Amino acid sequence: MKKIIFLLFVLCIHTSCDLDQDPVSEITKTPVFNSPKGLELYTNSFYEILPSADNIHRSDNMCDYAARSQVPNFLRKGSYSSRQSDGWDWRNLRNVNYFIQNCNSPEVNENVKKNHLGIARFFRAYFYFEKVQRFGDVPWVDRPLENDDPALYGGRDSRTIIMDHMLEDLNYAIENITAIKDPSSSLITKSVALAFKSRVCLFEGTFRKYHTNYNLSSTADKWLKEAELAAKGLIDSKQYSINIKTNNPYRDLFISEKAIETEVILASVCNKSLGVLNDANWWWTSATYGSRLNLTRTFVNTYLKLDGTPFTNTVGYETMVFFDEVQNRDKRLSQTIRTPGYKRINAGVVFDAAPDFTYTYTGYHPIKFCLDATSYDNGGLNDNTIPMMRYAEVLLNYAEARAELGLLTDADWLLTIGELRGRAGIAGGLTTKPTVADAYLQSNYFPEISDPSLLEIRRERAIELVFEGLRLSDLIRWKKGDLVKQDWNGIYVPALDVPMDLDGNGTFDVCFTQQAKVSNPLEGITYVNVAPMRGDVVNPQLLKDGTKGEVTWMKNISKDWDDKNYLYPVPEMAIIMNNNLKPQNAGW
């Protein structure tokens, strides 16, 4: 929709918004900046900066809790360099800065100008946050540069300078954007700016706290306090709440055609009649398209039981088969992956849909963004709106900022973690902070964290926001990038050549074998070859103990993470064109 508006805006500039006027030799900016409508049309062009629906639902493509078809080059030693690096594109910034410089007409009401300047400065902050996360130090540019401007060949400014400017931009946006909430969840409002500020400030506060090599730890609390205040400001506005009114209140947020406006703050809106669609079903069901992401068993183990106790406290959990391990668990598990009872629809016929091993490598097959009808599976056909910012994240940002500041109370816990776990059907531990650190989280994820509340907040954040594109960012700010080296493990398989009924409906779904060709295959069963070799090629899919155990995937290819990976290298071509961008990021 906004692309259409942007085209109209461009047409308006070239015709001076008056089809009857005489042709002129030069395009003038006056019709745009002298009217509220012109300002609105211009600021609509900034929405091109936001990710598309496809980019959002694919954005956890490289993180610790998901196996995928191949190990990314970024995680393979010697396979990634400044020659492969990208993201050093500044065209969108010039568009925003041009607007900020020229939005000063005395013919437009001052509050109207400030509103649109607030939107512009939000987008500038959004643009720079992406750059700082990716590259660290980058040039700060706050005006449109002409071809002969010396600043085109300037050096990089420190992240502290960039972040301070970003905070100024976000504070201006919060102060001056007039719309508080948008029913379509597609427009930048004061609420969006507050939510985004809480994300940015939490990132920077924890980054400075845990990346001690930057010598910025003394300023971490300032940013954490800003995150707390921004999140609390949105909470206190009472504009949003956790969705509890639909049949599957968690998953419905991601498969509804219209954004559930009570919780979704900002979304990439899809609409079949307008031809704005996404490819979620194709991406998350196809055996040949996309990265075939699926959860790992190490992560699935972190979902609590319905009584609020850790699943990993259960005796024998290590050898539980799939059907048993997903019983009586946090309801978000069954709304994130295929579990017993999940059904699909083919030409009006409803059928049980167990994890499909023609797609999944681990057995934990995602459904979070997928529509249930199979008719959406072959191409970019989905019309479900994809959230990019939710109230749930704001609650998590508030809880984490308070915990990091040492200020978290039982009331804070109930307001945030208790609220989210209540929706997930969890009965215990909703009203008071935990007092005992979970041993599984410590041993597998955060041995350096002893605070039970902080551990649980990190558990909750991973589960609530899974596949929403924030996980790698979280690992980076916590300085936990080495978690991406974890094994990609899957369901427990008791024995070879014994068919398994994954969803407990009385029919077999999968059988693991070391036979290259099964002599008498049973209809309806997917046979998975876990022999050590497939001909002359090492088999990437095995059982941990050879003839039984957890499914493992790609253990034959090592994943690597060094401190240099916390930033991408500046692209080689950018440095060739501007030597002042040196020094290159450390290690690259």
Coordinates of C-alpha atoms in Angstrom, one line a residue:
M1 CA 0.0 0.0 0.0
K2 CA 2.8 2.4 1.0
K3 CA 4.7 1.7 -2.3
I4 CA 1.6 2.8 -4.2
I5 CA 1.4 6.0 -2.1
F6 CA 5.2 6.6 -2.8
L7 CA 4.6 6.3 -6.5
L8 CA 1.9 8.9 -6.3
F9 CA 4.2 11.1 -4.3
V10 CA 6.9 10.9 -7.0
L11 CA 4.3 11.7 -9.7
C12 CA 3.2 14.6 -7.6
I13 CA 6.7 16.1 -7.5
H14 CA 7.1 15.7 -11.2
T15 CA 3.8 17.4 -12.0
S16 CA 3.9 19.9 -9.1
C17 CA 0.6 18.3 -8.0
D18 CA -1.3 20.3 -10.6
L19 CA -2.0 18.6 -13.9
D20 CA -3.3 21.8 -15.5
Q21 CA -0.2 24.0 -14.9
D22 CA 2.2 24.9 -17.6
P23 CA 5.4 22.7 -17.9
V24 CA 8.4 24.0 -16.1
S25 CA 12.1 23.3 -16.8
E26 CA 13.0 22.5 -13.2
I27 CA 11.3 20.3 -10.6
T28 CA 10.4 22.3 -7.6
K29 CA 10.1 21.1 -4.0
T30 CA 7.6 23.9 -3.1
P31 CA 4.3 21.9 -3.7
V32 CA 5.6 19.1 -1.4
F33 CA 6.9 21.1 1.5
N34 CA 4.2 23.9 1.4
S35 CA 1.3 21.6 2.2
P36 CA 0.4 19.1 4.9
K37 CA -0.6 16.6 2.2
G38 CA 2.8 17.0 0.5
L39 CA 4.5 16.3 3.8
E40 CA 2.4 13.2 4.4
L41 CA 3.1 11.8 0.9
Y42 CA 6.8 12.4 1.4
T43 CA 7.0 10.7 4.8
N44 CA 5.1 7.7 3.4
S45 CA 8.2 7.1 1.2
F46 CA 10.2 6.4 4.4
Y47 CA 8.3 3.1 5.0
E48 CA 10.5 1.5 2.4
I49 CA 13.1 1.4 5.2
L50 CA 11.1 -1.1 7.1
P51 CA 11.5 -4.8 6.4
S52 CA 9.0 -6.6 4.3
A53 CA 6.8 -9.4 5.7
D54 CA 9.1 -12.0 4.1
N55 CA 12.1 -10.4 5.6
I56 CA 10.5 -10.4 9.1
H57 CA 9.4 -14.1 9.2
R58 CA 12.7 -15.2 7.8
S59 CA 14.8 -13.0 10.0
D60 CA 16.0 -15.6 12.6
N61 CA 17.8 -17.3 9.8
M62 CA 21.0 -17.4 11.8
C63 CA 20.7 -18.1 15.6
D64 CA 21.4 -20.7 18.2
Y65 CA 18.0 -22.3 18.6
A66 CA 17.3 -23.3 15.0
A67 CA 18.8 -25.8 12.7
R68 CA 18.8 -25.1 8.9
S69 CA 19.7 -26.6 5.6
Q70 CA 23.3 -25.3 5.6
V71 CA 25.8 -23.7 8.0
P72 CA 26.0 -20.0 7.0
N73 CA 29.3 -18.9 5.7
F74 CA 29.4 -16.3 8.4
L75 CA 29.8 -19.1 10.9
R76 CA 32.4 -21.1 9.0
K77 CA 36.0 -20.2 9.6
G78 CA 37.6 -18.6 6.6
S79 CA 34.4 -18.6 4.6
Y80 CA 33.4 -15.0 5.1
S81 CA 35.3 -11.7 4.5
S82 CA 34.8 -8.1 3.7
R83 CA 34.3 -9.1 0.1
Q84 CA 31.1 -10.9 1.0
S85 CA 29.9 -8.2 3.4
D86 CA 26.9 -6.0 2.5
G87 CA 24.5 -3.5 4.1
W88 CA 26.6 -0.4 3.4
D89 CA 23.8 1.4 1.6
W90 CA 23.0 5.0 2.5
R91 CA 20.4 6.0 -0.1
N92 CA 17.5 5.9 2.4
L93 CA 19.3 8.2 4.8
R94 CA 19.7 10.9 2.1
N95 CA 15.9 10.7 1.5
V96 CA 15.2 11.2 5.2
N97 CA 17.8 14.0 5.6
Y98 CA 16.5 15.9 2.6
F99 CA 13.1 16.0 4.2
I100 CA 14.4 17.1 7.6
Q101 CA 16.4 19.9 6.0
N102 CA 13.5 21.2 3.9
C103 CA 10.5 20.7 6.2
N104 CA 10.4 24.4 7.3
S105 CA 7.8 26.1 5.3
P106 CA 6.0 29.0 7.1
E107 CA 2.8 28.1 5.2
V108 CA 2.4 24.8 7.2
N109 CA 1.2 24.7 10.8
E110 CA 4.1 24.2 13.2
N111 CA 2.6 21.2 14.9
V112 CA 2.0 19.5 11.5
K113 CA 5.6 20.1 10.6
K114 CA 6.9 18.7 13.9
N115 CA 4.7 15.6 13.6
H116 CA 6.2 14.8 10.2
L117 CA 9.7 15.7 11.4
G118 CA 9.1 13.3 14.3
I119 CA 8.3 10.5 11.8
A120 CA 11.4 11.4 9.7
R121 CA 13.6 11.3 12.8
F122 CA 12.1 8.0 13.9
F123 CA 13.2 6.5 10.6
R124 CA 16.6 8.0 10.8
A125 CA 17.0 6.4 14.2
Y126 CA 15.7 3.1 12.8
F127 CA 18.2 3.3 9.9
Y128 CA 21.1 4.0 12.1
F129 CA 20.2 1.3 14.6
E130 CA 20.5 -1.3 11.8
K131 CA 23.9 0.2 10.9
V132 CA 25.3 0.3 14.4
Q133 CA 24.2 -3.3 15.1
R134 CA 25.9 -4.5 11.9
F135 CA 29.1 -2.4 11.7
G136 CA 29.6 -0.5 15.0
D137 CA 31.2 2.8 14.2
V138 CA 29.7 4.4 11.1
P139 CA 29.6 8.0 9.7
W140 CA 27.0 10.2 11.3
V141 CA 25.3 12.2 8.5
D142 CA 22.5 14.6 9.3
R143 CA 22.1 16.5 6.0
P144 CA 21.7 15.4 2.4
L145 CA 25.1 15.3 0.7
E146 CA 25.8 16.6 -2.8
N147 CA 28.2 14.9 -5.1
D148 CA 31.0 17.3 -4.3
D149 CA 30.5 17.3 -0.5
P150 CA 33.8 16.4 1.3
A151 CA 31.7 14.5 3.9
L152 CA 31.1 11.8 1.3
Y153 CA 34.7 10.7 2.1
G154 CA 34.6 11.3 5.8
G155 CA 35.6 8.7 8.4
R156 CA 33.5 6.7 10.8
D157 CA 32.1 8.2 14.0
S158 CA 32.1 6.3 17.3
R159 CA 29.1 4.3 18.3
T160 CA 28.7 6.6 21.3
I161 CA 28.2 9.6 19.0
I162 CA 25.8 7.7 16.8
M163 CA 23.8 6.3 19.7
D164 CA 23.5 9.7 21.4
H165 CA 22.1 11.2 18.1
M166 CA 19.7 8.3 17.8
L167 CA 18.4 8.9 21.3
E168 CA 17.9 12.6 20.4
D169 CA 15.9 11.5 17.3
L170 CA 13.7 9.1 19.2
N171 CA 13.0 11.5 22.0
Y172 CA 12.0 14.1 19.4
A173 CA 9.7 11.5 17.7
I174 CA 8.1 10.6 21.0
E175 CA 7.5 14.2 21.9
N176 CA 6.1 15.4 18.5
I177 CA 4.4 12.6 16.6
T178 CA 0.7 13.3 17.2
A179 CA -0.9 9.9 16.5
I180 CA -0.8 7.7 19.6
K181 CA -2.0 4.4 18.0
D182 CA -2.9 3.2 14.5
P183 CA -5.7 0.6 14.2
S184 CA -4.0 -1.0 11.2
S185 CA -0.7 -1.3 13.0
S186 CA 1.0 -0.1 9.8
L187 CA 1.9 3.5 10.6
I188 CA 4.6 5.1 12.8
T189 CA 3.0 6.5 16.0
K190 CA 4.1 7.8 19.4
S191 CA 3.6 4.2 20.7
V192 CA 5.8 2.7 18.0
A193 CA 8.5 5.3 18.8
L194 CA 8.3 4.4 22.6
A195 CA 8.4 0.6 21.9
F196 CA 11.4 1.0 19.5
K197 CA 13.2 3.2 22.0
S198 CA 12.8 0.5 24.6
R199 CA 14.4 -2.0 22.2
V200 CA 17.2 0.3 21.2
C201 CA 18.1 1.4 24.7
L202 CA 18.0 -2.2 26.1
F203 CA 20.3 -3.3 23.3
E204 CA 22.8 -0.5 24.0
G205 CA 22.6 -0.8 27.8
T206 CA 23.3 -4.5 27.9
F207 CA 25.9 -4.3 25.0
R208 CA 27.9 -1.8 27.1
K209 CA 27.5 -3.9 30.2
Y210 CA 28.7 -7.2 28.8
H211 CA 31.1 -6.0 26.1
T212 CA 33.6 -4.7 28.6
N213 CA 36.3 -4.3 26.0
Y214 CA 34.6 -1.1 24.8
N215 CA 35.2 0.5 28.3
L216 CA 31.6 1.8 28.3
S217 CA 30.3 -0.2 31.3
S218 CA 30.0 2.9 33.4
T219 CA 27.3 4.3 31.0
A220 CA 25.3 1.1 30.7
D221 CA 22.8 2.0 33.4
K222 CA 21.9 5.3 31.7
W223 CA 20.7 3.3 28.7
L224 CA 19.0 0.7 30.8
K225 CA 17.1 3.4 32.6
E226 CA 16.0 4.9 29.3
A227 CA 14.8 1.5 28.2
E228 CA 12.9 1.1 31.4
L229 CA 11.2 4.5 31.1
A230 CA 10.3 4.1 27.5
A231 CA 8.7 0.7 28.1
K232 CA 6.9 1.9 31.2
G233 CA 5.6 4.9 29.3
L234 CA 3.9 2.6 26.8
I235 CA 2.7 0.3 29.5
D236 CA 1.2 3.2 31.5
S237 CA -0.5 4.6 28.4
K238 CA -2.8 1.5 28.5
Q239 CA -3.1 1.6 24.7
Y240 CA -2.1 -2.1 24.4
S241 CA -2.6 -5.4 26.1
I242 CA -1.7 -9.1 25.7
N243 CA -4.1 -10.8 23.3
I244 CA -6.2 -13.4 25.2
K245 CA -9.5 -13.2 23.3
T246 CA -8.9 -15.5 20.3
N247 CA -8.8 -19.3 20.1
N248 CA -5.0 -19.6 19.9
P249 CA -4.1 -16.3 21.4
Y250 CA -0.4 -16.6 20.7
R251 CA -0.3 -18.1 17.2
D252 CA -3.3 -16.0 16.1
L253 CA -1.0 -12.9 16.3
F254 CA 1.0 -14.3 13.4
I255 CA -1.7 -15.9 11.1
S256 CA -4.4 -13.3 11.2
E257 CA -5.1 -11.3 8.0
K258 CA -5.5 -8.1 10.0
A259 CA -3.2 -7.2 12.8
I260 CA -4.6 -7.9 16.3
E261 CA -4.4 -4.2 17.3
T262 CA -4.6 -4.8 21.0
E263 CA -1.1 -6.3 21.0
V264 CA 0.5 -5.7 17.6
I265 CA 2.2 -2.2 17.6
L266 CA 3.7 -2.3 14.2
A267 CA 3.3 -4.9 11.4
S268 CA 3.9 -5.5 7.7
V269 CA 0.3 -5.6 6.6
C270 CA -0.6 -8.1 3.8
N271 CA -3.8 -8.0 1.8
K272 CA -4.9 -10.3 -1.0
S273 CA -7.1 -7.7 -2.7
L274 CA -4.2 -5.3 -2.9
G275 CA -1.8 -8.1 -4.1
V276 CA 0.5 -7.6 -1.0
L277 CA 1.4 -11.1 0.0
N278 CA 4.2 -13.1 1.7
D279 CA 5.7 -16.5 1.3
A280 CA 5.5 -17.8 4.9
N281 CA 3.9 -21.2 4.0
W282 CA 6.3 -21.8 1.2
W283 CA 9.3 -20.9 3.3
W284 CA 8.2 -23.0 6.4
T285 CA 6.9 -26.1 4.6
S286 CA 8.9 -26.6 1.4
A287 CA 11.5 -29.4 1.1
T288 CA 13.4 -27.4 -1.5
Y289 CA 12.8 -23.7 -0.9
G290 CA 14.4 -21.6 1.9
S291 CA 16.5 -22.5 4.8
R292 CA 14.2 -25.1 6.3
L293 CA 14.5 -23.8 9.8
N294 CA 13.4 -26.0 12.7
L295 CA 13.9 -25.8 16.5
T296 CA 16.6 -27.8 18.3
R297 CA 15.9 -30.1 21.2
T298 CA 18.2 -28.2 23.5
F299 CA 15.9 -25.2 23.1
V300 CA 12.6 -27.1 23.1
N301 CA 13.7 -28.4 26.5
T302 CA 13.5 -24.9 27.9
Y303 CA 9.7 -24.7 27.5
L304 CA 8.2 -25.1 31.0
K305 CA 5.6 -27.5 32.1
L306 CA 2.1 -26.2 32.7
D307 CA 2.6 -26.3 36.4
G308 CA 5.4 -23.8 36.0
T309 CA 8.3 -26.2 36.7
P310 CA 11.2 -26.9 34.4
F311 CA 10.6 -29.8 32.0
T312 CA 14.2 -30.7 32.5
N313 CA 13.4 -31.5 36.2
T314 CA 11.4 -34.5 34.9
V315 CA 13.1 -37.8 35.4
G316 CA 14.0 -39.4 32.1
Y317 CA 13.4 -36.4 30.0
E318 CA 16.5 -37.1 28.0
T319 CA 15.0 -40.2 26.4
M320 CA 11.4 -39.2 26.0
V321 CA 10.0 -39.7 22.6
F322 CA 8.3 -36.7 20.8
F323 CA 4.7 -37.5 21.7
D324 CA 5.5 -37.7 25.4
E325 CA 7.8 -34.7 25.7
V326 CA 5.3 -32.2 24.3
Q327 CA 2.5 -33.1 26.7
N328 CA 1.5 -30.6 29.4
R329 CA 3.9 -28.0 28.2
D330 CA 3.7 -24.2 27.8
K331 CA 0.9 -23.8 25.3
R332 CA 3.2 -21.6 23.1
L333 CA 5.0 -24.8 22.1
S334 CA 2.0 -26.2 20.4
Q335 CA 1.4 -22.8 18.7
T336 CA 5.0 -22.6 17.5
I337 CA 5.7 -26.2 16.2
R338 CA 3.6 -29.1 15.0
T339 CA 2.5 -31.2 18.0
P340 CA -0.2 -33.8 18.5
G341 CA -3.6 -32.4 17.5
Y342 CA -2.2 -30.0 14.8
K343 CA -4.2 -30.2 11.6
R344 CA -4.0 -29.0 8.1
I345 CA -6.6 -28.5 5.4
N346 CA -6.4 -29.8 1.8
A347 CA -9.2 -28.9 -0.5
G348 CA -11.6 -28.7 2.5
V349 CA -10.4 -32.0 4.0
V350 CA -9.0 -31.7 7.5
F351 CA -6.1 -34.1 8.3
D352 CA -3.6 -34.7 11.1
A353 CA -0.2 -33.2 10.3
A354 CA 2.7 -34.6 12.2
P355 CA 6.2 -33.2 11.9
D356 CA 7.2 -33.6 8.2
F357 CA 10.7 -35.1 7.8
T358 CA 10.8 -34.1 4.2
Y359 CA 11.1 -30.5 5.6
T360 CA 12.4 -30.8 9.2
Y361 CA 15.8 -32.1 10.2
T362 CA 15.1 -32.2 13.9
G363 CA 11.4 -33.1 14.2
Y364 CA 10.4 -29.7 15.7
H365 CA 8.6 -28.4 12.6
P366 CA 7.5 -24.7 12.9
I367 CA 4.0 -23.5 12.3
K368 CA 4.1 -20.0 13.9
F369 CA 3.7 -18.0 10.6
C370 CA 2.0 -20.7 8.5
L371 CA -1.7 -20.8 7.5
D372 CA -3.3 -24.2 7.9
A373 CA -4.6 -24.6 4.3
T374 CA -2.1 -26.4 2.0
S375 CA -3.2 -24.1 -0.8
Y376 CA -0.8 -21.5 0.4
D377 CA 2.3 -23.8 0.3
N378 CA 3.5 -23.2 -3.2
G379 CA 4.6 -19.7 -3.7
G380 CA 4.2 -16.2 -2.2
L381 CA 0.5 -16.6 -1.5
N382 CA 0.0 -15.8 2.2
D383 CA -2.2 -12.9 3.2
N384 CA -1.5 -13.0 6.9
T385 CA -0.1 -9.8 8.4
I386 CA 3.4 -10.3 10.0
P387 CA 4.1 -8.4 13.2
M388 CA 7.4 -6.6 13.6
M389 CA 6.8 -5.0 17.1
R390 CA 4.5 -6.3 19.8
Y391 CA 3.4 -5.3 23.3
A392 CA 4.8 -8.6 24.6
E393 CA 8.3 -7.4 23.6
V394 CA 7.8 -4.1 25.5
L395 CA 6.9 -6.1 28.6
L396 CA 10.0 -8.2 28.2
N397 CA 12.1 -5.1 27.6
Y398 CA 10.8 -3.6 30.8
A399 CA 11.4 -6.7 32.9
E400 CA 14.9 -7.1 31.6
A401 CA 15.9 -3.5 32.1
R402 CA 14.5 -3.6 35.7
A403 CA 16.4 -6.8 36.4
E404 CA 19.6 -5.5 35.0
L405 CA 19.3 -2.4 37.1
G406 CA 18.6 -4.6 40.2
L407 CA 15.2 -3.1 40.6
L408 CA 12.8 -5.9 39.6
T409 CA 10.0 -6.4 42.1
D410 CA 7.3 -9.1 42.4
A411 CA 4.8 -6.5 41.0
D412 CA 7.1 -6.1 38.0
W413 CA 7.2 -9.9 37.6
L414 CA 3.4 -10.2 37.7
L415 CA 3.0 -7.3 35.2
T416 CA 5.4 -8.8 32.7
I417 CA 6.5 -12.5 32.9
G418 CA 3.4 -13.5 34.8
E419 CA 1.2 -11.9 32.2
L420 CA 2.9 -13.7 29.3
R421 CA 3.1 -17.1 31.1
G422 CA -0.6 -16.8 32.1
R423 CA -1.6 -16.5 28.5
A424 CA 0.6 -19.6 27.8
G425 CA -1.5 -21.6 30.3
I426 CA 1.2 -21.8 32.9
A427 CA -0.3 -22.0 36.4
G428 CA 2.7 -21.7 38.8
G429 CA 5.1 -18.9 39.5
L430 CA 3.1 -16.0 38.0
T431 CA 3.0 -13.6 41.0
T432 CA 6.5 -13.8 42.6
K433 CA 10.0 -13.7 41.3
P434 CA 11.9 -17.1 41.3
T435 CA 14.4 -17.7 44.0
V436 CA 16.3 -20.7 42.6
A437 CA 18.4 -20.5 39.4
D438 CA 17.5 -23.1 36.8
A439 CA 20.4 -25.5 36.4
Y440 CA 19.5 -26.4 32.8
L441 CA 19.6 -22.8 31.6
Q442 CA 22.9 -22.2 33.4
S443 CA 24.6 -25.3 32.1
N444 CA 23.4 -25.0 28.5
Y445 CA 23.1 -21.2 28.0
F446 CA 24.2 -18.8 30.7
P447 CA 26.7 -20.2 33.3
E448 CA 27.8 -16.7 34.1
I449 CA 24.3 -15.6 35.3
S450 CA 23.3 -16.4 38.8
D451 CA 20.3 -14.2 39.2
P452 CA 17.2 -16.5 39.0
S453 CA 15.0 -13.7 37.7
L454 CA 17.3 -12.7 34.9
L455 CA 17.7 -16.3 33.8
E456 CA 13.9 -16.7 33.6
I457 CA 13.5 -13.4 31.7
R458 CA 16.0 -14.7 29.1
R459 CA 14.1 -18.0 28.9
E460 CA 10.8 -16.1 28.5
R461 CA 12.2 -13.8 25.9
A462 CA 13.5 -16.6 23.7
I463 CA 10.2 -18.5 23.8
E464 CA 7.9 -15.6 23.4
L465 CA 9.8 -14.0 20.5
V466 CA 11.0 -17.1 18.8
F467 CA 11.5 -16.7 15.0
E468 CA 10.7 -12.9 15.2
G469 CA 14.2 -11.8 14.3
L470 CA 15.5 -10.7 17.6
R471 CA 17.5 -13.7 18.8
L472 CA 20.9 -13.0 17.2
S473 CA 20.6 -9.4 18.3
D474 CA 20.0 -10.6 21.9
L475 CA 23.0 -13.0 21.7
I476 CA 25.2 -10.1 20.4
R477 CA 24.2 -7.7 23.1
W478 CA 24.7 -10.3 25.9
K479 CA 28.0 -11.3 24.3
K480 CA 26.8 -14.9 23.9
G481 CA 27.4 -15.3 20.2
D482 CA 29.3 -18.6 20.9
L483 CA 25.9 -20.2 21.5
V484 CA 25.4 -20.4 17.8
K485 CA 28.0 -23.2 17.9
Q486 CA 25.6 -25.5 19.7
D487 CA 24.8 -28.8 18.1
W488 CA 21.7 -29.0 16.0
N489 CA 19.9 -31.8 17.7
G490 CA 16.4 -33.2 17.4
I491 CA 13.9 -35.7 18.7
Y492 CA 14.9 -38.8 20.5
V493 CA 14.8 -42.0 18.5
P494 CA 14.7 -45.3 20.6
A495 CA 15.7 -47.7 17.8
L496 CA 16.4 -48.1 14.1
D497 CA 13.8 -49.6 11.7
V498 CA 11.0 -49.1 14.2
P499 CA 8.2 -46.8 12.8
M500 CA 7.2 -43.9 15.1
D501 CA 3.8 -42.4 15.6
L502 CA 4.8 -38.8 16.3
D503 CA 1.3 -37.4 16.9
G504 CA -0.3 -40.4 18.6
N505 CA -3.2 -40.7 16.1
G506 CA -2.6 -44.4 15.6
T507 CA -0.7 -44.2 12.3
F508 CA 3.0 -44.2 11.8
D509 CA 4.8 -41.1 10.5
V510 CA 8.5 -41.7 10.3
C511 CA 11.1 -44.4 10.5
F512 CA 14.8 -44.0 11.0
T513 CA 17.0 -46.5 9.2
Q514 CA 20.5 -47.2 8.0
Q515 CA 19.3 -48.9 4.9
A516 CA 20.0 -47.1 1.6
K517 CA 16.8 -48.5 0.2
V518 CA 14.0 -49.9 2.3
S519 CA 12.8 -53.2 0.8
N520 CA 9.2 -53.1 1.9
P521 CA 8.3 -49.5 2.7
L522 CA 5.0 -48.9 4.4
E523 CA 2.7 -46.3 2.9
G524 CA 2.5 -43.0 4.6
I525 CA 5.9 -43.3 6.3
T526 CA 8.9 -41.0 5.7
Y527 CA 12.1 -43.1 5.9
V528 CA 15.1 -41.1 7.1
N529 CA 18.5 -42.6 6.3
V530 CA 20.8 -42.1 9.3
A531 CA 23.7 -44.3 8.1
P532 CA 27.1 -42.8 8.7
M533 CA 27.7 -42.6 4.9
R534 CA 25.4 -42.1 1.9
G535 CA 27.5 -43.7 -0.8
D536 CA 30.8 -41.8 -0.7
V537 CA 29.4 -38.8 1.1
V538 CA 29.3 -38.3 4.9
N539 CA 25.7 -38.3 6.1
P540 CA 24.8 -35.0 7.8
Q541 CA 21.8 -36.6 9.6
L542 CA 22.6 -39.2 12.2
L543 CA 21.5 -40.6 15.5
K544 CA 23.7 -39.4 18.4
D545 CA 24.5 -42.9 19.6
G546 CA 24.6 -44.5 16.2
T547 CA 21.6 -46.8 16.4
K548 CA 19.5 -44.7 18.8
G549 CA 19.5 -41.3 20.5
E550 CA 18.8 -37.7 19.5
V551 CA 18.7 -36.9 15.8
T552 CA 21.8 -34.8 14.9
W553 CA 22.2 -32.6 11.9
M554 CA 25.4 -31.2 10.3
K555 CA 27.7 -32.2 13.1
N556 CA 30.2 -32.9 10.3
I557 CA 30.6 -29.2 9.6
S558 CA 31.9 -27.1 12.5
K559 CA 30.4 -23.7 13.4
D560 CA 32.8 -21.0 14.5
W561 CA 32.4 -17.8 16.4
D562 CA 35.1 -15.3 17.3
D563 CA 34.9 -11.9 18.9
K564 CA 35.2 -10.4 15.4
N565 CA 31.7 -11.8 14.6
Y566 CA 30.0 -9.4 16.9
L567 CA 30.4 -6.9 14.0
Y568 CA 30.3 -7.4 10.3
P569 CA 33.3 -6.1 8.3
V570 CA 32.9 -2.9 6.3
P571 CA 32.5 -4.0 2.7
E572 CA 35.8 -4.1 0.9
M573 CA 34.5 -1.9 -2.0
A574 CA 33.4 0.8 0.4
I575 CA 36.9 1.1 1.8
I576 CA 38.4 1.1 -1.7
M577 CA 36.2 4.0 -2.5
N578 CA 36.8 5.8 0.8
N579 CA 40.1 5.0 2.6
N580 CA 39.0 7.2 5.5
L581 CA 36.6 4.3 6.6
K582 CA 39.7 2.5 7.9
P583 CA 40.6 0.9 10.2
Q584 CA 38.5 -2.2 9.3
N585 CA 36.6 -3.8 12.2
A586 CA 38.9 -5.8 14.4
G587 CA 39.6 -9.3 13.2
W588 CA 38.4 -8.8 9.6

